[in-house]
Amino acid sequence: YGGAPLGSKDILVGQSTAMKSLRQAIERLGPTVASVLILGESGVGKERVANALHAASRRGPFVAVNCAAIPKELMEAELFGAEKGSYTGASKTRAGLVEQASGGTLFLDEIGELDVRLQPKLLRFLETRKARRVGGSNEIQSEVRVLSATNSKLEGEIVDGKFRSDLYYRLSEVILHVPPLRTR
């Protein structure tokens, strides 16, 4: 693809009032650096919304990760990278997704599935934009916009002790609700 940058009208189709409102919100939020939590049922296009937000900012790479698809034992290395020899099978130093997304957008899909033991490290990264690779001693700086999405009720996860409230507030500077397909 070598044409003009895609906008929310190209990524999100539909003429319903709900979709027009969502596109307007994306155009308004796109140029900001605010962390956005995208909420909606399965299959409504939360990743498309994240892509549209990224396209509206027109900067850097878009790196997406599904937090439910990666085993919790590997998630820290996936997000923050790993130094050579830091664990069995780490045959070379590898940059994590936060480093790969530097200057652009990191999209954390299914954020409610992130292991509670990894949540403090993600929270620290969100606060400082610094992280350490697994087995590393130096901090890596990464200026990245973080977008996240879930179809679960994070407030209930907080009450149950499965999701940190401070992480929730850091991820949800702005909340976008994607309307269900049946209302479009």
PDB file of C-alpha atoms in Angstrom:
ATOM      1  CA  TYR A   1       0.000   0.000   0.000  1.00  0.00           C
ATOM      2  CA  GLY A   2       1.604   3.273  -1.026  1.00  0.00           C
ATOM      3  CA  GLY A   3      -1.309   5.711  -1.207  1.00  0.00           C
ATOM      4  CA  ALA A   4      -2.491   8.428   1.110  1.00  0.00           C
ATOM      5  CA  PRO A   5      -2.808   7.572   4.828  1.00  0.00           C
ATOM      6  CA  LEU A   6      -6.035   5.843   5.749  1.00  0.00           C
ATOM      7  CA  GLY A   7      -8.482   7.781   7.888  1.00  0.00           C
ATOM      8  CA  SER A   8     -11.265   6.558  10.137  1.00  0.00           C
ATOM      9  CA  LYS A   9     -13.730   6.821   7.207  1.00  0.00           C
ATOM     10  CA  ASP A  10     -11.636   4.271   5.288  1.00  0.00           C
ATOM     11  CA  ILE A  11     -11.169   1.883   8.226  1.00  0.00           C
ATOM     12  CA  LEU A  12     -14.615   2.128   9.829  1.00  0.00           C
ATOM     13  CA  VAL A  13     -17.544   1.931   7.471  1.00  0.00           C
ATOM     14  CA  GLY A  14     -21.198   2.558   8.218  1.00  0.00           C
ATOM     15  CA  GLN A  15     -23.538   5.522   8.238  1.00  0.00           C
ATOM     16  CA  SER A  16     -25.428   4.953  11.482  1.00  0.00           C
ATOM     17  CA  THR A  17     -25.427   7.718  14.079  1.00  0.00           C
ATOM     18  CA  ALA A  18     -23.342   5.507  16.367  1.00  0.00           C
ATOM     19  CA  MET A  19     -20.637   5.005  13.719  1.00  0.00           C
ATOM     20  CA  LYS A  20     -20.552   8.679  12.787  1.00  0.00           C
ATOM     21  CA  SER A  21     -20.148   9.544  16.462  1.00  0.00           C
ATOM     22  CA  LEU A  22     -17.370   6.959  16.862  1.00  0.00           C
ATOM     23  CA  ARG A  23     -15.504   8.330  13.812  1.00  0.00           C
ATOM     24  CA  GLN A  24     -15.793  11.876  15.184  1.00  0.00           C
ATOM     25  CA  ALA A  25     -14.361  10.743  18.520  1.00  0.00           C
ATOM     26  CA  ILE A  26     -11.480   9.019  16.723  1.00  0.00           C
ATOM     27  CA  GLU A  27     -10.687  12.110  14.653  1.00  0.00           C
ATOM     28  CA  ARG A  28     -10.662  14.175  17.866  1.00  0.00           C
ATOM     29  CA  LEU A  29      -8.558  11.678  19.857  1.00  0.00           C
ATOM     30  CA  GLY A  30      -6.216  10.595  17.072  1.00  0.00           C
ATOM     31  CA  PRO A  31      -3.712  13.449  17.346  1.00  0.00           C
ATOM     32  CA  THR A  32      -3.529  13.205  21.168  1.00  0.00           C
ATOM     33  CA  VAL A  33      -1.234  10.943  23.190  1.00  0.00           C
ATOM     34  CA  ALA A  34      -3.998   9.826  25.557  1.00  0.00           C
ATOM     35  CA  SER A  35      -4.241   6.157  26.471  1.00  0.00           C
ATOM     36  CA  VAL A  36      -7.544   4.863  25.149  1.00  0.00           C
ATOM     37  CA  LEU A  37      -9.454   1.844  26.424  1.00  0.00           C
ATOM     38  CA  ILE A  38     -11.696   0.466  23.684  1.00  0.00           C
ATOM     39  CA  LEU A  39     -14.708  -1.458  24.994  1.00  0.00           C
ATOM     40  CA  GLY A  40     -17.149  -3.584  23.085  1.00  0.00           C
ATOM     41  CA  GLU A  41     -18.548  -7.025  22.470  1.00  0.00           C
ATOM     42  CA  SER A  42     -16.562  -9.695  20.623  1.00  0.00           C
ATOM     43  CA  GLY A  43     -16.465  -9.078  16.897  1.00  0.00           C
ATOM     44  CA  VAL A  44     -17.407  -5.379  16.887  1.00  0.00           C
ATOM     45  CA  GLY A  45     -14.087  -4.206  15.444  1.00  0.00           C
ATOM     46  CA  LYS A  46     -12.087  -2.987  18.429  1.00  0.00           C
ATOM     47  CA  GLU A  47      -8.809  -3.533  16.563  1.00  0.00           C
ATOM     48  CA  ARG A  48     -10.178  -1.585  13.593  1.00  0.00           C
ATOM     49  CA  VAL A  49     -10.929   1.280  16.004  1.00  0.00           C
ATOM     50  CA  ALA A  50      -7.347   1.072  17.303  1.00  0.00           C
ATOM     51  CA  ASN A  51      -6.062   1.137  13.711  1.00  0.00           C
ATOM     52  CA  ALA A  52      -8.213   4.185  12.989  1.00  0.00           C
ATOM     53  CA  LEU A  53      -6.867   5.979  16.084  1.00  0.00           C
ATOM     54  CA  HIS A  54      -3.338   5.191  14.976  1.00  0.00           C
ATOM     55  CA  ALA A  55      -4.055   6.325  11.407  1.00  0.00           C
ATOM     56  CA  ALA A  56      -5.445   9.612  12.752  1.00  0.00           C
ATOM     57  CA  SER A  57      -2.144  10.244  14.533  1.00  0.00           C
ATOM     58  CA  ARG A  58      -0.090   9.377  11.403  1.00  0.00           C
ATOM     59  CA  ARG A  59       3.118   8.463  13.201  1.00  0.00           C
ATOM     60  CA  GLY A  60       5.341   5.434  13.713  1.00  0.00           C
ATOM     61  CA  PRO A  61       4.529   1.735  13.648  1.00  0.00           C
ATOM     62  CA  PHE A  62       1.308   0.073  14.789  1.00  0.00           C
ATOM     63  CA  VAL A  63       2.134  -3.004  16.886  1.00  0.00           C
ATOM     64  CA  ALA A  64      -0.717  -5.208  18.107  1.00  0.00           C
ATOM     65  CA  VAL A  65      -0.642  -8.061  20.623  1.00  0.00           C
ATOM     66  CA  ASN A  66      -3.473 -10.275  21.802  1.00  0.00           C
ATOM     67  CA  CYS A  67      -2.871 -10.710  25.545  1.00  0.00           C
ATOM     68  CA  ALA A  68      -5.053 -13.853  25.589  1.00  0.00           C
ATOM     69  CA  ALA A  69      -3.106 -15.598  22.813  1.00  0.00           C
ATOM     70  CA  ILE A  70       0.331 -15.596  24.455  1.00  0.00           C
ATOM     71  CA  PRO A  71       1.046 -17.915  27.385  1.00  0.00           C
ATOM     72  CA  LYS A  72       1.457 -15.921  30.594  1.00  0.00           C
ATOM     73  CA  GLU A  73       4.972 -17.349  31.091  1.00  0.00           C
ATOM     74  CA  LEU A  74       6.089 -15.741  27.815  1.00  0.00           C
ATOM     75  CA  MET A  75       4.163 -12.483  27.960  1.00  0.00           C
ATOM     76  CA  GLU A  76       6.809 -10.469  29.833  1.00  0.00           C
ATOM     77  CA  ALA A  77       9.480 -11.346  27.253  1.00  0.00           C
ATOM     78  CA  GLU A  78       7.008 -10.643  24.442  1.00  0.00           C
ATOM     79  CA  LEU A  79       6.158  -7.174  25.783  1.00  0.00           C
ATOM     80  CA  PHE A  80       9.510  -6.064  27.142  1.00  0.00           C
ATOM     81  CA  GLY A  81      12.057  -8.214  25.298  1.00  0.00           C
ATOM     82  CA  ALA A  82      14.712 -10.577  26.593  1.00  0.00           C
ATOM     83  CA  GLU A  83      18.476 -10.647  26.858  1.00  0.00           C
ATOM     84  CA  LYS A  84      20.427 -13.542  25.380  1.00  0.00           C
ATOM     85  CA  GLY A  85      20.543 -16.442  27.842  1.00  0.00           C
ATOM     86  CA  SER A  86      17.925 -14.995  30.191  1.00  0.00           C
ATOM     87  CA  TYR A  87      15.804 -18.153  29.883  1.00  0.00           C
ATOM     88  CA  THR A  88      15.974 -21.493  28.111  1.00  0.00           C
ATOM     89  CA  GLY A  89      15.699 -20.873  24.407  1.00  0.00           C
ATOM     90  CA  ALA A  90      16.751 -17.197  24.517  1.00  0.00           C
ATOM     91  CA  SER A  91      19.584 -17.646  22.014  1.00  0.00           C
ATOM     92  CA  LYS A  92      19.817 -13.942  21.160  1.00  0.00           C
ATOM     93  CA  THR A  93      18.778 -10.592  22.576  1.00  0.00           C
ATOM     94  CA  ARG A  94      15.295  -9.691  21.389  1.00  0.00           C
ATOM     95  CA  ALA A  95      13.470  -6.365  21.466  1.00  0.00           C
ATOM     96  CA  GLY A  96      10.009  -6.482  23.014  1.00  0.00           C
ATOM     97  CA  LEU A  97       6.841  -5.082  21.542  1.00  0.00           C
ATOM     98  CA  VAL A  98       7.060  -1.851  23.575  1.00  0.00           C
ATOM     99  CA  GLU A  99      10.451  -1.222  21.977  1.00  0.00           C
ATOM    100  CA  GLN A 100       9.269  -2.232  18.493  1.00  0.00           C
ATOM    101  CA  ALA A 101       6.338   0.191  18.779  1.00  0.00           C
ATOM    102  CA  SER A 102       8.534   3.124  19.849  1.00  0.00           C
ATOM    103  CA  GLY A 103       7.427   6.299  18.111  1.00  0.00           C
ATOM    104  CA  GLY A 104       4.073   4.731  17.270  1.00  0.00           C
ATOM    105  CA  THR A 105       1.217   2.789  18.839  1.00  0.00           C
ATOM    106  CA  LEU A 106       1.108  -0.351  20.969  1.00  0.00           C
ATOM    107  CA  PHE A 107      -2.298  -2.039  20.928  1.00  0.00           C
ATOM    108  CA  LEU A 108      -3.004  -4.436  23.796  1.00  0.00           C
ATOM    109  CA  ASP A 109      -6.012  -6.493  22.763  1.00  0.00           C
ATOM    110  CA  GLU A 110      -7.851  -8.524  25.426  1.00  0.00           C
ATOM    111  CA  ILE A 111      -6.066  -6.563  28.161  1.00  0.00           C
ATOM    112  CA  GLY A 112      -8.304  -8.154  30.788  1.00  0.00           C
ATOM    113  CA  GLU A 113      -6.443 -11.437  30.186  1.00  0.00           C
ATOM    114  CA  LEU A 114      -3.061  -9.991  31.228  1.00  0.00           C
ATOM    115  CA  ASP A 115      -1.651 -11.958  34.161  1.00  0.00           C
ATOM    116  CA  VAL A 116      -1.998 -10.051  37.439  1.00  0.00           C
ATOM    117  CA  ARG A 117       1.713 -10.640  38.197  1.00  0.00           C
ATOM    118  CA  LEU A 118       2.744  -8.783  35.027  1.00  0.00           C
ATOM    119  CA  GLN A 119       0.393  -5.857  35.589  1.00  0.00           C
ATOM    120  CA  PRO A 120       2.778  -3.917  37.918  1.00  0.00           C
ATOM    121  CA  LYS A 121       5.522  -3.955  35.271  1.00  0.00           C
ATOM    122  CA  LEU A 122       3.105  -2.700  32.619  1.00  0.00           C
ATOM    123  CA  LEU A 123       1.879  -0.020  35.029  1.00  0.00           C
ATOM    124  CA  ARG A 124       5.449   1.132  35.673  1.00  0.00           C
ATOM    125  CA  PHE A 125       6.081   1.274  31.931  1.00  0.00           C
ATOM    126  CA  LEU A 126       2.948   3.385  31.420  1.00  0.00           C
ATOM    127  CA  GLU A 127       4.063   5.779  34.144  1.00  0.00           C
ATOM    128  CA  THR A 128       7.717   6.131  33.079  1.00  0.00           C
ATOM    129  CA  ARG A 129       7.864   4.844  29.484  1.00  0.00           C
ATOM    130  CA  LYS A 130      10.870   2.805  30.642  1.00  0.00           C
ATOM    131  CA  ALA A 131      11.243  -0.954  30.964  1.00  0.00           C
ATOM    132  CA  ARG A 132      13.854  -3.662  31.381  1.00  0.00           C
ATOM    133  CA  ARG A 133      14.171  -6.675  29.143  1.00  0.00           C
ATOM    134  CA  VAL A 134      13.888 -10.047  30.884  1.00  0.00           C
ATOM    135  CA  GLY A 135      17.378 -10.715  32.244  1.00  0.00           C
ATOM    136  CA  GLY A 136      18.512  -7.168  31.487  1.00  0.00           C
ATOM    137  CA  SER A 137      20.045  -4.559  33.738  1.00  0.00           C
ATOM    138  CA  ASN A 138      19.579  -1.449  31.607  1.00  0.00           C
ATOM    139  CA  GLU A 139      16.306   0.384  31.170  1.00  0.00           C
ATOM    140  CA  ILE A 140      15.001   0.957  27.685  1.00  0.00           C
ATOM    141  CA  GLN A 141      13.071   4.143  26.924  1.00  0.00           C
ATOM    142  CA  SER A 142      10.118   3.858  24.544  1.00  0.00           C
ATOM    143  CA  GLU A 143       7.838   6.735  23.632  1.00  0.00           C
ATOM    144  CA  VAL A 144       4.734   4.895  22.548  1.00  0.00           C
ATOM    145  CA  ARG A 145       1.003   5.509  22.635  1.00  0.00           C
ATOM    146  CA  VAL A 146      -0.833   2.663  24.335  1.00  0.00           C
ATOM    147  CA  LEU A 147      -4.290   1.612  23.209  1.00  0.00           C
ATOM    148  CA  SER A 148      -6.021  -1.349  24.818  1.00  0.00           C
ATOM    149  CA  ALA A 149      -9.257  -3.228  24.292  1.00  0.00           C
ATOM    150  CA  THR A 150     -11.460  -5.731  26.057  1.00  0.00           C
ATOM    151  CA  ASN A 151     -14.896  -7.236  25.936  1.00  0.00           C
ATOM    152  CA  SER A 152     -14.808  -8.050  29.659  1.00  0.00           C
ATOM    153  CA  LYS A 153     -16.043  -5.899  32.507  1.00  0.00           C
ATOM    154  CA  LEU A 154     -12.767  -4.743  34.042  1.00  0.00           C
ATOM    155  CA  GLU A 155     -14.537  -3.159  37.016  1.00  0.00           C
ATOM    156  CA  GLY A 156     -15.673  -6.633  38.061  1.00  0.00           C
ATOM    157  CA  GLU A 157     -12.155  -7.983  37.526  1.00  0.00           C
ATOM    158  CA  ILE A 158     -10.865  -5.240  39.848  1.00  0.00           C
ATOM    159  CA  VAL A 159     -13.350  -6.224  42.566  1.00  0.00           C
ATOM    160  CA  ASP A 160     -12.314  -9.882  42.159  1.00  0.00           C
ATOM    161  CA  GLY A 161      -8.609  -8.968  42.473  1.00  0.00           C
ATOM    162  CA  LYS A 162      -7.806 -10.064  38.908  1.00  0.00           C
ATOM    163  CA  PHE A 163      -7.059  -6.593  37.531  1.00  0.00           C
ATOM    164  CA  ARG A 164      -5.310  -3.676  39.224  1.00  0.00           C
ATOM    165  CA  SER A 165      -7.366  -0.530  39.624  1.00  0.00           C
ATOM    166  CA  ASP A 166      -4.311   1.725  39.144  1.00  0.00           C
ATOM    167  CA  LEU A 167      -3.537   0.005  35.834  1.00  0.00           C
ATOM    168  CA  TYR A 168      -7.172   0.369  34.775  1.00  0.00           C
ATOM    169  CA  TYR A 169      -7.076   4.120  35.413  1.00  0.00           C
ATOM    170  CA  ARG A 170      -3.768   4.474  33.586  1.00  0.00           C
ATOM    171  CA  LEU A 171      -5.105   2.590  30.534  1.00  0.00           C
ATOM    172  CA  SER A 172      -8.463   4.369  30.473  1.00  0.00           C
ATOM    173  CA  GLU A 173      -7.580   8.052  30.249  1.00  0.00           C
ATOM    174  CA  VAL A 174     -10.276   7.962  27.575  1.00  0.00           C
ATOM    175  CA  ILE A 175     -12.842   5.186  27.100  1.00  0.00           C
ATOM    176  CA  LEU A 176     -14.371   4.508  23.694  1.00  0.00           C
ATOM    177  CA  HIS A 177     -17.421   2.267  23.474  1.00  0.00           C
ATOM    178  CA  VAL A 178     -17.781   0.463  20.158  1.00  0.00           C
ATOM    179  CA  PRO A 179     -21.485  -0.112  19.512  1.00  0.00           C
ATOM    180  CA  PRO A 180     -22.685  -3.685  18.952  1.00  0.00           C
ATOM    181  CA  LEU A 181     -23.227  -4.704  15.339  1.00  0.00           C
ATOM    182  CA  ARG A 182     -26.963  -5.113  15.909  1.00  0.00           C
ATOM    183  CA  THR A 183     -27.336  -1.373  16.644  1.00  0.00           C
ATOM    184  CA  ARG A 184     -25.459  -0.204  13.568  1.00  0.00           C
TER     185      ARG A 184
END
